[in-house]
mmCIF file of C-alpha atoms and ligand atoms in Angstrom:
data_model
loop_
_atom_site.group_PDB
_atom_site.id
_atom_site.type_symbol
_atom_site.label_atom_id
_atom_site.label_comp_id
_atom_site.label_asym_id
_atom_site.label_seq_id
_atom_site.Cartn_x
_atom_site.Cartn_y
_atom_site.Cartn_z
ATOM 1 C CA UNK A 1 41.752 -43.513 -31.118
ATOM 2 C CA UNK A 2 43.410 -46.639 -29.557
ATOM 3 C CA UNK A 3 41.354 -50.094 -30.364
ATOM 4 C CA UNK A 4 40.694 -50.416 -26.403
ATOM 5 C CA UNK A 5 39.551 -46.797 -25.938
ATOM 6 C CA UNK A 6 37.487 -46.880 -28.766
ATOM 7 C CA UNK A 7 36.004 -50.746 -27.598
ATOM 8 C CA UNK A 8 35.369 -48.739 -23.828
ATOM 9 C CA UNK A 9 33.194 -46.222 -24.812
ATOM 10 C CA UNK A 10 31.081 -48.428 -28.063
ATOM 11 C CA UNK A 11 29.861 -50.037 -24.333
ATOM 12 C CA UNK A 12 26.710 -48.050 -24.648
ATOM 13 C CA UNK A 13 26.040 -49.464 -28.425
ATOM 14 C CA UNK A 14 26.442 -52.706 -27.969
ATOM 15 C CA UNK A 15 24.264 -52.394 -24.954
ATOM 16 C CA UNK A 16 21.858 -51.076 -27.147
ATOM 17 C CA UNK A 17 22.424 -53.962 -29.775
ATOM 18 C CA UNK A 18 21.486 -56.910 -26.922
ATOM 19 C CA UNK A 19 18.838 -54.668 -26.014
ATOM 20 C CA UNK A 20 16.997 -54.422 -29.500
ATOM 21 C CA UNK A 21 17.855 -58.385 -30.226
ATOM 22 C CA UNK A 22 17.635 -59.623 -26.909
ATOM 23 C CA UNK A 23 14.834 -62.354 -27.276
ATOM 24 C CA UNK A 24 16.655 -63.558 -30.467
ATOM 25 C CA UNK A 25 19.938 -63.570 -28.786
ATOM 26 C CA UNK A 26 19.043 -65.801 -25.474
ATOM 27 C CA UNK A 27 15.889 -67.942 -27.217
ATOM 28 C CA UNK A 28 17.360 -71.039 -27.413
ATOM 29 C CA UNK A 29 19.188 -70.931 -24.148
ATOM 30 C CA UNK A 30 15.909 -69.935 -22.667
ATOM 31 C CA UNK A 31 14.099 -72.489 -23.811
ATOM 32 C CA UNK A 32 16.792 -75.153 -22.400
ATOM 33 C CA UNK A 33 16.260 -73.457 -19.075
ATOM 34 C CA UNK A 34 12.682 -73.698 -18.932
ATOM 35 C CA UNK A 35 12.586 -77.082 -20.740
ATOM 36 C CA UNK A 36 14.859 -78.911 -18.539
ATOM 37 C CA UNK A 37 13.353 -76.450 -15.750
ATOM 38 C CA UNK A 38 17.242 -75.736 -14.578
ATOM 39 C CA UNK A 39 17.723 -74.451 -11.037
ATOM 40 C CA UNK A 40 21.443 -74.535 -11.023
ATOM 41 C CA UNK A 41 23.956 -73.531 -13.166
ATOM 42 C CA UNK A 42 27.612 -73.995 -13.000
ATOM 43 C CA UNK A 43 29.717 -71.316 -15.162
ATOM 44 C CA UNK A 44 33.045 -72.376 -16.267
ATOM 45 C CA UNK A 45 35.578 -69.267 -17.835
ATOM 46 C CA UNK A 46 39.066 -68.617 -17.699
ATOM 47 C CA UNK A 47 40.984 -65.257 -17.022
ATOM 48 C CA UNK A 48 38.404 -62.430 -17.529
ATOM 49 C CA UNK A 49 35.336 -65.065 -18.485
ATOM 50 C CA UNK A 50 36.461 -66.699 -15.294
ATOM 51 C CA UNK A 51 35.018 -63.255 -13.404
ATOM 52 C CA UNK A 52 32.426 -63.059 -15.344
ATOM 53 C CA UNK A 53 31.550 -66.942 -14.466
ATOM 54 C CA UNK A 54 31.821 -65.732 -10.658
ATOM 55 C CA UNK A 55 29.619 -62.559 -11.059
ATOM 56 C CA UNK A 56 26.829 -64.336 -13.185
ATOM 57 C CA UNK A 57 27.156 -67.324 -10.305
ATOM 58 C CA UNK A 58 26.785 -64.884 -7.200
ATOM 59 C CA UNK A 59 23.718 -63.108 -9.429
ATOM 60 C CA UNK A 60 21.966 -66.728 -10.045
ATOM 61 C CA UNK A 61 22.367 -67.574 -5.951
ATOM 62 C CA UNK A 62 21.201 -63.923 -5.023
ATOM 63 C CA UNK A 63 17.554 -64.295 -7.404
ATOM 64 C CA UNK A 64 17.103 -67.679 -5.565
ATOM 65 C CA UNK A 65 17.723 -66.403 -2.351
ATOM 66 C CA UNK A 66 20.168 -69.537 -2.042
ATOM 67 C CA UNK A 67 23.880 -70.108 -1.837
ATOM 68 C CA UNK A 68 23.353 -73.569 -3.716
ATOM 69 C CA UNK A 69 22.270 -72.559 -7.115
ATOM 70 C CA UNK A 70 24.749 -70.929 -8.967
ATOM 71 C CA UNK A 71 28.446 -71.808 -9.139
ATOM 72 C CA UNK A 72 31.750 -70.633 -10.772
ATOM 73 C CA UNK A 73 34.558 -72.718 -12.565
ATOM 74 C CA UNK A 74 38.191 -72.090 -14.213
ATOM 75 C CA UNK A 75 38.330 -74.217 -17.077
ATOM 76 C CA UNK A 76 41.423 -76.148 -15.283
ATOM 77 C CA UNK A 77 39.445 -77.017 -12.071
ATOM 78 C CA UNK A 78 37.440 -79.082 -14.645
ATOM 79 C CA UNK A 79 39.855 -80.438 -17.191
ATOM 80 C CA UNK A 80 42.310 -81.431 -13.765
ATOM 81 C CA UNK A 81 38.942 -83.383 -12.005
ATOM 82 C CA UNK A 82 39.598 -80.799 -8.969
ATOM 83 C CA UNK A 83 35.614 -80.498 -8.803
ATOM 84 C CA UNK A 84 32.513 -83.084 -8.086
ATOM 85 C CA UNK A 85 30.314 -82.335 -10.738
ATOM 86 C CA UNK A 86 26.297 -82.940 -10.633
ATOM 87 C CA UNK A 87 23.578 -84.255 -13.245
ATOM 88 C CA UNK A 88 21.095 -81.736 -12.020
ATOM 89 C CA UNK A 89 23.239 -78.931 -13.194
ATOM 90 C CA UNK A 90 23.884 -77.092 -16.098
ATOM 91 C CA UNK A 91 27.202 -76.547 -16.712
ATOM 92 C CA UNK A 92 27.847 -73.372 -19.106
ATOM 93 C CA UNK A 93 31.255 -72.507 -20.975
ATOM 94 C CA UNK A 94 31.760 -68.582 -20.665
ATOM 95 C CA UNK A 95 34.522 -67.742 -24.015
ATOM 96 C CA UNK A 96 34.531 -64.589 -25.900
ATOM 97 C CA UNK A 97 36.594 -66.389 -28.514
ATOM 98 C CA UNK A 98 35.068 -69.759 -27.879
ATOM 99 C CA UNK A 99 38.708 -71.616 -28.664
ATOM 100 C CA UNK A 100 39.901 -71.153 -24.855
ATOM 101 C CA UNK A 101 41.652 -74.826 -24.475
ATOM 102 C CA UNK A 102 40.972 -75.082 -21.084
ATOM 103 C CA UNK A 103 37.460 -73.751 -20.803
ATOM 104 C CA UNK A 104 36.423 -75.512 -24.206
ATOM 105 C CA UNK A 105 38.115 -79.245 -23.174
ATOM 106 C CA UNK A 106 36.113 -78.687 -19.727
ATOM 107 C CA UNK A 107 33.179 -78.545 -21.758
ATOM 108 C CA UNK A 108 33.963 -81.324 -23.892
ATOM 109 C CA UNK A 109 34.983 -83.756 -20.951
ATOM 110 C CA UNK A 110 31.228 -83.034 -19.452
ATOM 111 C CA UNK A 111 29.551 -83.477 -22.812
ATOM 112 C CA UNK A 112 31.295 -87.196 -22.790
ATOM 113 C CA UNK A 113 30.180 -87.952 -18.989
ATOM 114 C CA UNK A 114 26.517 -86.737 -20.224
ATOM 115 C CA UNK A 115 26.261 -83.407 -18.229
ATOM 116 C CA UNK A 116 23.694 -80.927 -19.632
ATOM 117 C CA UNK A 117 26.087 -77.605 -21.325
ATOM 118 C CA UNK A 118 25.894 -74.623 -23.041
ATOM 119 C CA UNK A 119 27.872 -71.766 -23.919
ATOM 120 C CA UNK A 120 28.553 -68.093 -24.083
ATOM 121 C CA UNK A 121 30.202 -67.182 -26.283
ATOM 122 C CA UNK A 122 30.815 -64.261 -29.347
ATOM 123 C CA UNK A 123 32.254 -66.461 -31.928
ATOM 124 C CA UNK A 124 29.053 -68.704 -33.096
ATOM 125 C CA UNK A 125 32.010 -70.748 -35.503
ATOM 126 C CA UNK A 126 33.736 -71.645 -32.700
ATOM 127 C CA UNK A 127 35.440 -74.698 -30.903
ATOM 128 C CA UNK A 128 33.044 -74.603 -28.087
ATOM 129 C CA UNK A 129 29.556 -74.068 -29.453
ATOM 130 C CA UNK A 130 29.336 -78.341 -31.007
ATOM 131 C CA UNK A 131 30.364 -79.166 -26.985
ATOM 132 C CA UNK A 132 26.985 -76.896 -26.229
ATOM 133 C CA UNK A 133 23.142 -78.216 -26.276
ATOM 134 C CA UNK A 134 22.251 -74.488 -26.500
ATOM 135 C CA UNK A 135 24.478 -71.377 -26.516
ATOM 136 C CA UNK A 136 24.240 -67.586 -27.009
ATOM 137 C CA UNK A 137 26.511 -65.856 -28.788
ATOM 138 C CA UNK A 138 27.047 -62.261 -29.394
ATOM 139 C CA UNK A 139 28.712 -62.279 -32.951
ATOM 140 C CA UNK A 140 28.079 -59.107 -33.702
ATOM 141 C CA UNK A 141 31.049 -57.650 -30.067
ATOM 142 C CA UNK A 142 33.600 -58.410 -33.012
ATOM 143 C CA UNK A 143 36.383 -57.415 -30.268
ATOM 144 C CA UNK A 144 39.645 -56.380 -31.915
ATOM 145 C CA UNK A 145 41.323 -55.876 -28.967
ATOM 146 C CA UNK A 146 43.299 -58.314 -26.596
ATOM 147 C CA UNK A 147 41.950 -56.741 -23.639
ATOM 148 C CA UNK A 148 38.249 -57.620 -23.029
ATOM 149 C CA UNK A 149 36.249 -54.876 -22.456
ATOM 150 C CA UNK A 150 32.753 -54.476 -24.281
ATOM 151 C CA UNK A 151 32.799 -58.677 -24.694
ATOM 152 C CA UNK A 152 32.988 -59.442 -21.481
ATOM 153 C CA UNK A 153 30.374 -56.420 -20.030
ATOM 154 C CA UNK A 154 27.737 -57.525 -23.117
ATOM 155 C CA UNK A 155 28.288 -61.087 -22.346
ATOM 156 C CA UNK A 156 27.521 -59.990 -18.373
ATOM 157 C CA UNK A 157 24.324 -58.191 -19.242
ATOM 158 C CA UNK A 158 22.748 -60.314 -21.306
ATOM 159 C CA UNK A 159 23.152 -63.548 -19.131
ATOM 160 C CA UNK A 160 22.267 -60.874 -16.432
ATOM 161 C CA UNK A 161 19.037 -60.423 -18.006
ATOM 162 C CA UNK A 162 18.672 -63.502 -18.986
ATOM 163 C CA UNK A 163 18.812 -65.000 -15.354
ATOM 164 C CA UNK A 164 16.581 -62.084 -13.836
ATOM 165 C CA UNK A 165 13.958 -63.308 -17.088
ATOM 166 C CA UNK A 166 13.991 -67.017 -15.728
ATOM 167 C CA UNK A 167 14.885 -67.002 -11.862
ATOM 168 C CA UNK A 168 13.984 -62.982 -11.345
ATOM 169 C CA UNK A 169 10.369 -61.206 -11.071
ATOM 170 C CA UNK A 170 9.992 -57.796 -12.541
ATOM 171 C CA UNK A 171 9.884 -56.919 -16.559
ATOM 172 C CA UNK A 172 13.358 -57.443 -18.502
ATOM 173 C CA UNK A 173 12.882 -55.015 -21.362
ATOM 174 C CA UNK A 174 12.295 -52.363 -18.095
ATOM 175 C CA UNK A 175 16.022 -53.693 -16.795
ATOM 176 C CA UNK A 176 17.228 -53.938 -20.670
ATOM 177 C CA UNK A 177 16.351 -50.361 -21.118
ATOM 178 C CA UNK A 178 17.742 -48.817 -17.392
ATOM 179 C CA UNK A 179 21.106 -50.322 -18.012
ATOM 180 C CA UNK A 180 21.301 -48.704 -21.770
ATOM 181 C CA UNK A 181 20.458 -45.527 -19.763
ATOM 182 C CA UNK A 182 22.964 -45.921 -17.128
ATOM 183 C CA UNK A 183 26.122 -46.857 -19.320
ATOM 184 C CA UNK A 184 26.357 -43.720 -21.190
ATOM 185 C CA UNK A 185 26.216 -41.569 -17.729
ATOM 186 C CA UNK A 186 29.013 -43.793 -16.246
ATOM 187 C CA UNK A 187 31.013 -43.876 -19.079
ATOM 188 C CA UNK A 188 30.819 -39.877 -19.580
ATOM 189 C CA UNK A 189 31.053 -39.323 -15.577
ATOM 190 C CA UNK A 190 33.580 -42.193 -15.061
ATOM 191 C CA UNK A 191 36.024 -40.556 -17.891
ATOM 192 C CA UNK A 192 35.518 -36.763 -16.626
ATOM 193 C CA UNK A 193 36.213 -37.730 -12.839
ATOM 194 C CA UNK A 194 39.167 -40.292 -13.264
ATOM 195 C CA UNK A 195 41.071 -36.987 -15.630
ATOM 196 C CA UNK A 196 39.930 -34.103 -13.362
ATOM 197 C CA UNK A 197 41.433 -37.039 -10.265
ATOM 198 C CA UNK A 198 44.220 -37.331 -12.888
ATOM 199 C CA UNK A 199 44.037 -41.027 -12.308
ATOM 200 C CA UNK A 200 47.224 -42.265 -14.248
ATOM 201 C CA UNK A 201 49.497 -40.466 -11.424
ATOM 202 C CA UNK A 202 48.472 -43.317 -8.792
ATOM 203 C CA UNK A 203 51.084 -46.287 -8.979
ATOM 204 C CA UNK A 204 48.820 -48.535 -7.128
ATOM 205 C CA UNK A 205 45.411 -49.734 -7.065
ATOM 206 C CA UNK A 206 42.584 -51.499 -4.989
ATOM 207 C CA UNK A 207 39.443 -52.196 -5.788
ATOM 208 C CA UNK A 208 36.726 -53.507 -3.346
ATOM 209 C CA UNK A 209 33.554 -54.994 -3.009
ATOM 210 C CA UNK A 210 31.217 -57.877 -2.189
ATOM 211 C CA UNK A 211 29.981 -60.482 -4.450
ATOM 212 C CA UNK A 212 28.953 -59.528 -7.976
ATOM 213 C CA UNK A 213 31.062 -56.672 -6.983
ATOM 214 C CA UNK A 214 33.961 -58.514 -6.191
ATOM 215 C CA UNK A 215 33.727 -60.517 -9.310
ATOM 216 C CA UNK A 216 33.889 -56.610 -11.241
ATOM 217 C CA UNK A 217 36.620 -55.898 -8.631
ATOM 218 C CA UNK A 218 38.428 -58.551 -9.788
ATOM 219 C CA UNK A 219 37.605 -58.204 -13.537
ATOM 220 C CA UNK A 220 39.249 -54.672 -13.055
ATOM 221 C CA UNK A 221 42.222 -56.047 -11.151
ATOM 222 C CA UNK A 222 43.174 -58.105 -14.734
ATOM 223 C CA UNK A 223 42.024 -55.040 -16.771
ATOM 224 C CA UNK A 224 44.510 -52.705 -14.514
ATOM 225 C CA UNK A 225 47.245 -55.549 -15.079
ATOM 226 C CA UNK A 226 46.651 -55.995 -18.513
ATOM 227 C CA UNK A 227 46.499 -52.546 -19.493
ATOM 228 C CA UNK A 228 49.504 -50.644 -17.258
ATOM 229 C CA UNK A 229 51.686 -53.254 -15.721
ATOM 230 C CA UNK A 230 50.415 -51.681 -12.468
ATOM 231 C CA UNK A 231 50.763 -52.632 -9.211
ATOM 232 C CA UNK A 232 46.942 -53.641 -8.068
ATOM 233 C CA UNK A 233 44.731 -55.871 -5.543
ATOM 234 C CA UNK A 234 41.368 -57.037 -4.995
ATOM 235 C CA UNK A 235 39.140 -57.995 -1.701
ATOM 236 C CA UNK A 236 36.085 -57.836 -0.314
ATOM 237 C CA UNK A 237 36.148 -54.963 1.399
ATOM 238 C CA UNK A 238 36.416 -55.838 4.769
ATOM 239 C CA UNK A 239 38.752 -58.295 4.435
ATOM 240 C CA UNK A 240 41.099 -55.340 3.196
ATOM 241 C CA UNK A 241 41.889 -54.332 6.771
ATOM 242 C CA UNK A 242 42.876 -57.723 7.565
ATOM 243 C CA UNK A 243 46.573 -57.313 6.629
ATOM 244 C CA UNK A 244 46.807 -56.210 2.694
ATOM 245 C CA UNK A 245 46.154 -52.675 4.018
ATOM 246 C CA UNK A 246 50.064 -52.785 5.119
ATOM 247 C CA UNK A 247 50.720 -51.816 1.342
ATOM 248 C CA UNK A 248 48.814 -48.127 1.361
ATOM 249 C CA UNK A 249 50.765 -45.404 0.950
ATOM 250 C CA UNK A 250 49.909 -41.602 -0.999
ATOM 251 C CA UNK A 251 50.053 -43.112 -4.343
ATOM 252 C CA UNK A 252 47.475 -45.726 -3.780
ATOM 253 C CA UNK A 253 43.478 -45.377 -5.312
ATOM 254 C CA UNK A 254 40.700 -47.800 -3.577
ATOM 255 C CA UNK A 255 37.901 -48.012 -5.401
ATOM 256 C CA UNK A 256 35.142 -49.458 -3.161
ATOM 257 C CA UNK A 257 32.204 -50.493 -5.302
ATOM 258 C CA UNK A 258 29.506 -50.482 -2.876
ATOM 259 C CA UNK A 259 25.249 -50.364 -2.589
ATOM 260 C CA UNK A 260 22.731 -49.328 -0.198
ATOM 261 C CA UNK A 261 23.364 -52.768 2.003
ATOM 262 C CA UNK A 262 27.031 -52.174 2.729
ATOM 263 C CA UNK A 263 27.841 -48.767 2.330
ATOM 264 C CA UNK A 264 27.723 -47.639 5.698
ATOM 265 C CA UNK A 265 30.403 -49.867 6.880
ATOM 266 C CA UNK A 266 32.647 -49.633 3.547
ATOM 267 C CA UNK A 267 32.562 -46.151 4.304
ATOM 268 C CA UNK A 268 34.748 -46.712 7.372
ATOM 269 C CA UNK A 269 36.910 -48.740 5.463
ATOM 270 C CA UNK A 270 37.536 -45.781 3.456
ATOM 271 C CA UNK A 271 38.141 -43.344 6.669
ATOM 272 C CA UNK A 272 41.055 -45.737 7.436
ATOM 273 C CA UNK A 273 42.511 -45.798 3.468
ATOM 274 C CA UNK A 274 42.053 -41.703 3.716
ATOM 275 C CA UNK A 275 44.446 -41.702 7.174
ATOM 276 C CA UNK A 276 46.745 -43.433 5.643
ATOM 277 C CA UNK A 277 47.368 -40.857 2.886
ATOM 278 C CA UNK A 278 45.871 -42.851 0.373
ATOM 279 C CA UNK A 279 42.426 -42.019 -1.623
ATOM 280 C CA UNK A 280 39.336 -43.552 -1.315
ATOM 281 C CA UNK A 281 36.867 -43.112 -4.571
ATOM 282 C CA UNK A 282 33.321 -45.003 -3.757
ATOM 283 C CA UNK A 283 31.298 -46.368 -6.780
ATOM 284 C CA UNK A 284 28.028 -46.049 -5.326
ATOM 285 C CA UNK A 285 24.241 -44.609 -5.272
ATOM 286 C CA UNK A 286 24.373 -42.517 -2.151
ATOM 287 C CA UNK A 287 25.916 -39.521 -1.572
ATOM 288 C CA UNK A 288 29.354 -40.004 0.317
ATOM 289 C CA UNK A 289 31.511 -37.771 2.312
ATOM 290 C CA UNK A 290 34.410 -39.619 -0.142
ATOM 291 C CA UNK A 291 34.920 -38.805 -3.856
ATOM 292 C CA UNK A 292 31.831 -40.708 -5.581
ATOM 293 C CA UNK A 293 31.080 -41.692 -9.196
ATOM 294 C CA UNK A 294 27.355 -42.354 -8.645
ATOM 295 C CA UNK A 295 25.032 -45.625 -9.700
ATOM 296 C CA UNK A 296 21.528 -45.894 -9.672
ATOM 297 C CA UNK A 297 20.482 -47.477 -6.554
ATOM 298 C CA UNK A 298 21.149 -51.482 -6.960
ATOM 299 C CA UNK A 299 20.178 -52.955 -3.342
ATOM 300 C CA UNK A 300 20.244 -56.167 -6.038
ATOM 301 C CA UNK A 301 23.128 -55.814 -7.750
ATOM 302 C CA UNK A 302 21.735 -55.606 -10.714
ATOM 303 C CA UNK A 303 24.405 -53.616 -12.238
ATOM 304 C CA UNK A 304 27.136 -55.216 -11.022
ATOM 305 C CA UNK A 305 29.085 -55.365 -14.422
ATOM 306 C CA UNK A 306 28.581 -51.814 -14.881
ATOM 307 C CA UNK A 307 31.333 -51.460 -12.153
ATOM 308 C CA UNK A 308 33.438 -52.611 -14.458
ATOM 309 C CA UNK A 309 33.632 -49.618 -16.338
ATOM 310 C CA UNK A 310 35.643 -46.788 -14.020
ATOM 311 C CA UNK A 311 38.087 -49.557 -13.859
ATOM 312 C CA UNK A 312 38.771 -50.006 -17.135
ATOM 313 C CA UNK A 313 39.362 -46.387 -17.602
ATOM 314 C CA UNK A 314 41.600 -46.866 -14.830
ATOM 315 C CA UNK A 315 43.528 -48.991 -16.872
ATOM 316 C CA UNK A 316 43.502 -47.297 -19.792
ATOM 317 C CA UNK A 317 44.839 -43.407 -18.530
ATOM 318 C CA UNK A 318 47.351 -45.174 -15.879
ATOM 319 C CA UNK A 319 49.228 -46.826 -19.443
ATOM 320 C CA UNK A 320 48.829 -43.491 -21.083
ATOM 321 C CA UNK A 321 50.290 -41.998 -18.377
ATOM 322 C CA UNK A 322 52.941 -44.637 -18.389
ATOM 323 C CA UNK A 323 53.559 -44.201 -21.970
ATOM 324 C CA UNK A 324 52.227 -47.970 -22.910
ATOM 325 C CA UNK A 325 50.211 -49.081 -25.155
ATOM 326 C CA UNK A 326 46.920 -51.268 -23.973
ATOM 327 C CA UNK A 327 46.705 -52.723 -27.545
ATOM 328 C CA UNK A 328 49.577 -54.323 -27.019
ATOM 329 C CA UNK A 329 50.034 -55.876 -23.581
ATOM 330 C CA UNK A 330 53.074 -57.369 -22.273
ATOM 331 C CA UNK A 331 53.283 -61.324 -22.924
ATOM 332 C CA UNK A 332 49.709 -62.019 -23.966
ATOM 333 C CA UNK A 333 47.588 -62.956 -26.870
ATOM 334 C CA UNK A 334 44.092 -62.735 -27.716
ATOM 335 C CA UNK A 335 43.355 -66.543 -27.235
ATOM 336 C CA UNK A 336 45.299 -69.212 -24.546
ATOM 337 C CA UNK A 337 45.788 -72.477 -26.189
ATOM 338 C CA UNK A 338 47.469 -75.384 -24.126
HETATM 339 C C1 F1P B 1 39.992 -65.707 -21.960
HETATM 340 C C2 F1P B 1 41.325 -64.903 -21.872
HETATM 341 C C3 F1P B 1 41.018 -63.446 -21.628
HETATM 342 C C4 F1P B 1 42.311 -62.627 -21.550
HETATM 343 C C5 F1P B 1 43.127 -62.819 -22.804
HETATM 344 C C6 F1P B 1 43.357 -64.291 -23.066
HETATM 345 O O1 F1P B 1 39.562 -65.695 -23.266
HETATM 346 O O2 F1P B 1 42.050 -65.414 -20.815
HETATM 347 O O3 F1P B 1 40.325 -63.325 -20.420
HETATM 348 O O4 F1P B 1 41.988 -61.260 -21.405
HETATM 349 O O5 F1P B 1 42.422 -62.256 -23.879
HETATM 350 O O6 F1P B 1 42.087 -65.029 -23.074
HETATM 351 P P1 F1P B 1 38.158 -66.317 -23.702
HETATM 352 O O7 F1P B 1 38.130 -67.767 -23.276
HETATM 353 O O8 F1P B 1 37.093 -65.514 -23.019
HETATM 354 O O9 F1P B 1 38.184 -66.156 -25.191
#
């Protein structure tokens, strides 16, 4: 099997890893939190850590019931002084290799101007962890491929947890366990629909959502690139009818990632995609006059990186299709050094 097939579906294992060592894995970045009693939290990433920054930021603002907790970072916005950074915040370096110029010189330049950091990483050797007071890293991902797919959904779910064990209520091991549950029925109902759809026939893609959604929407929207050279967007949903709609046509898939909170209107957004010839597929816990690959109800998004997943299937049967091969995308390696 292809490295980044095989990396998709060990998803449910590696789950199952930050499950078992999950108090291990986040102690000492816990204990910062608590210590320094942290309320805000900037995350810093580039390319697919730069989503993940975004989703983990949204997550942070949504358990705090505040839009001025949790903020999101490229590495450059740092490193180029684009942003006004703050003493009260935390500033945490999201890098599955750890050796990301961009993302580990942001780090380094706040470490020097005394700014509290940490890291995420799954390379514990790396460049970024000495720039870190605390960090968590997830050595034992061991990613071979240049794609990120199980790094950057592990990395998700336990800073997920992690925030919902500081800022959230409710028991962690109960939200450790559900999402363990849940991967192996998306992965196995994700993979039957998208063939039995025959997914890699589409030559264009959109995926949609809101928030921690949009930050998966966009995760897939690199995934889709990376993978098949395919043409594909990403919006909140909405927004999509507000001119990038003009592209549609019969060989187009939306994917609208949506929850109890939105659904009803997304679902009109979907009547329009249908009239236009294209498809409409809805990621989503209720049942849906559109083709659905159902989630557990998540009024919380709580499962936002799960919604990941379809779309890097997507990715992964549109380059079979297309005769490529996703272990070897076009003009990129594993790490971006400056
Ligand atoms: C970030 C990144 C990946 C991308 C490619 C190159 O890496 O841009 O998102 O898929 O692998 O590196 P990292 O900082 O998370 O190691």
């Amino acid at each position: 099997m292809m490295i980044t097939k095989k990396e998709i579906f060990e998803q449910t294992m590696t789950f199952r890893y930050v499950d078992d060592h999950y108090d291990q894995l986040v102690s000492d970045m816990k204990a910062l939190l608590r210590e320094k009693k942290i309320k805000k939290i900037a995350f810093i990433g580039c390319g697919s850590s730069y989503y993940l920054a975004m989703g983990l930021a949204k997550h942070l603002n949504r358990l705090t019931k505040s839009e001025s907790n949790g903020f999101y970072f490229s590495g450059s916005e740092i490193i180029l002084n684009l942003r006004k950074t703050e003493k009260d915040t935390l500033y945490v370096g999201i890098s599955r290799s750890g050796e990301s110029t961009e993302t580990v010189n942001a780090l380094k330049k706040l470490k020097r101007t005394r700014h509290l950091t940490g890291a995420l990483t799954c390379e514990s050797g790396s460049k970024i962890i000495p720039e870190a007071s605390a960090y968590i890293s997830l050595d034992f991902i061991k990613e071979e491929s240049v794609v990120m797919t199980k790094s950057f959904t592990s990395m998700a779910f336990v800073f997920t947890a992690l925030l919902q064990d500081v800022f959230g209520s409710g028991d962690v091991k109960t939200y450790l366990n559900s999402i363990v549950e849940e991967t192996e029925t998306i992965l196995g109902n994700s993979d039957e629909f998208l063939n039995k759809l025959n997914v890699g026939t589409f030559d264009h893609f959109v995926f949609l959502g809101y928030d921690e959604y949009l930050a998966a929407s966009m995760e897939g929207l690199i995934k889709v690139t990376e993978t098949s050279l395919t043409e594909v967007d990403a919006f909140q949903t909405l927004e999509y009818r507000h001119g990038p709609k003009s592209k549609l046509h019969q060989g187009t898939l939306v994917v609208i990632s949506s929850n109890e909170k939105t659904v009803e209107l997304e679902e009109k957004v979907a009547q329009e995609v249908e009239s236009y010839q294209a498809k409409a597929l809805l990621l989503s816990s209720k049942e849906s006059p559109f083709d659905l690959i159902t989630f557990t109800p998540d009024p919380e998004y709580r499962n936002w990186f799960l919604r990941v997943i379809p779309l890097q299937l997507i990715g992964i049967k549109r380059a079979a299709f297309k005769g490529l091969n996703p272990d070897e995308p076009r003009n990129l390696s594993k790490v971006v050094i400056l």
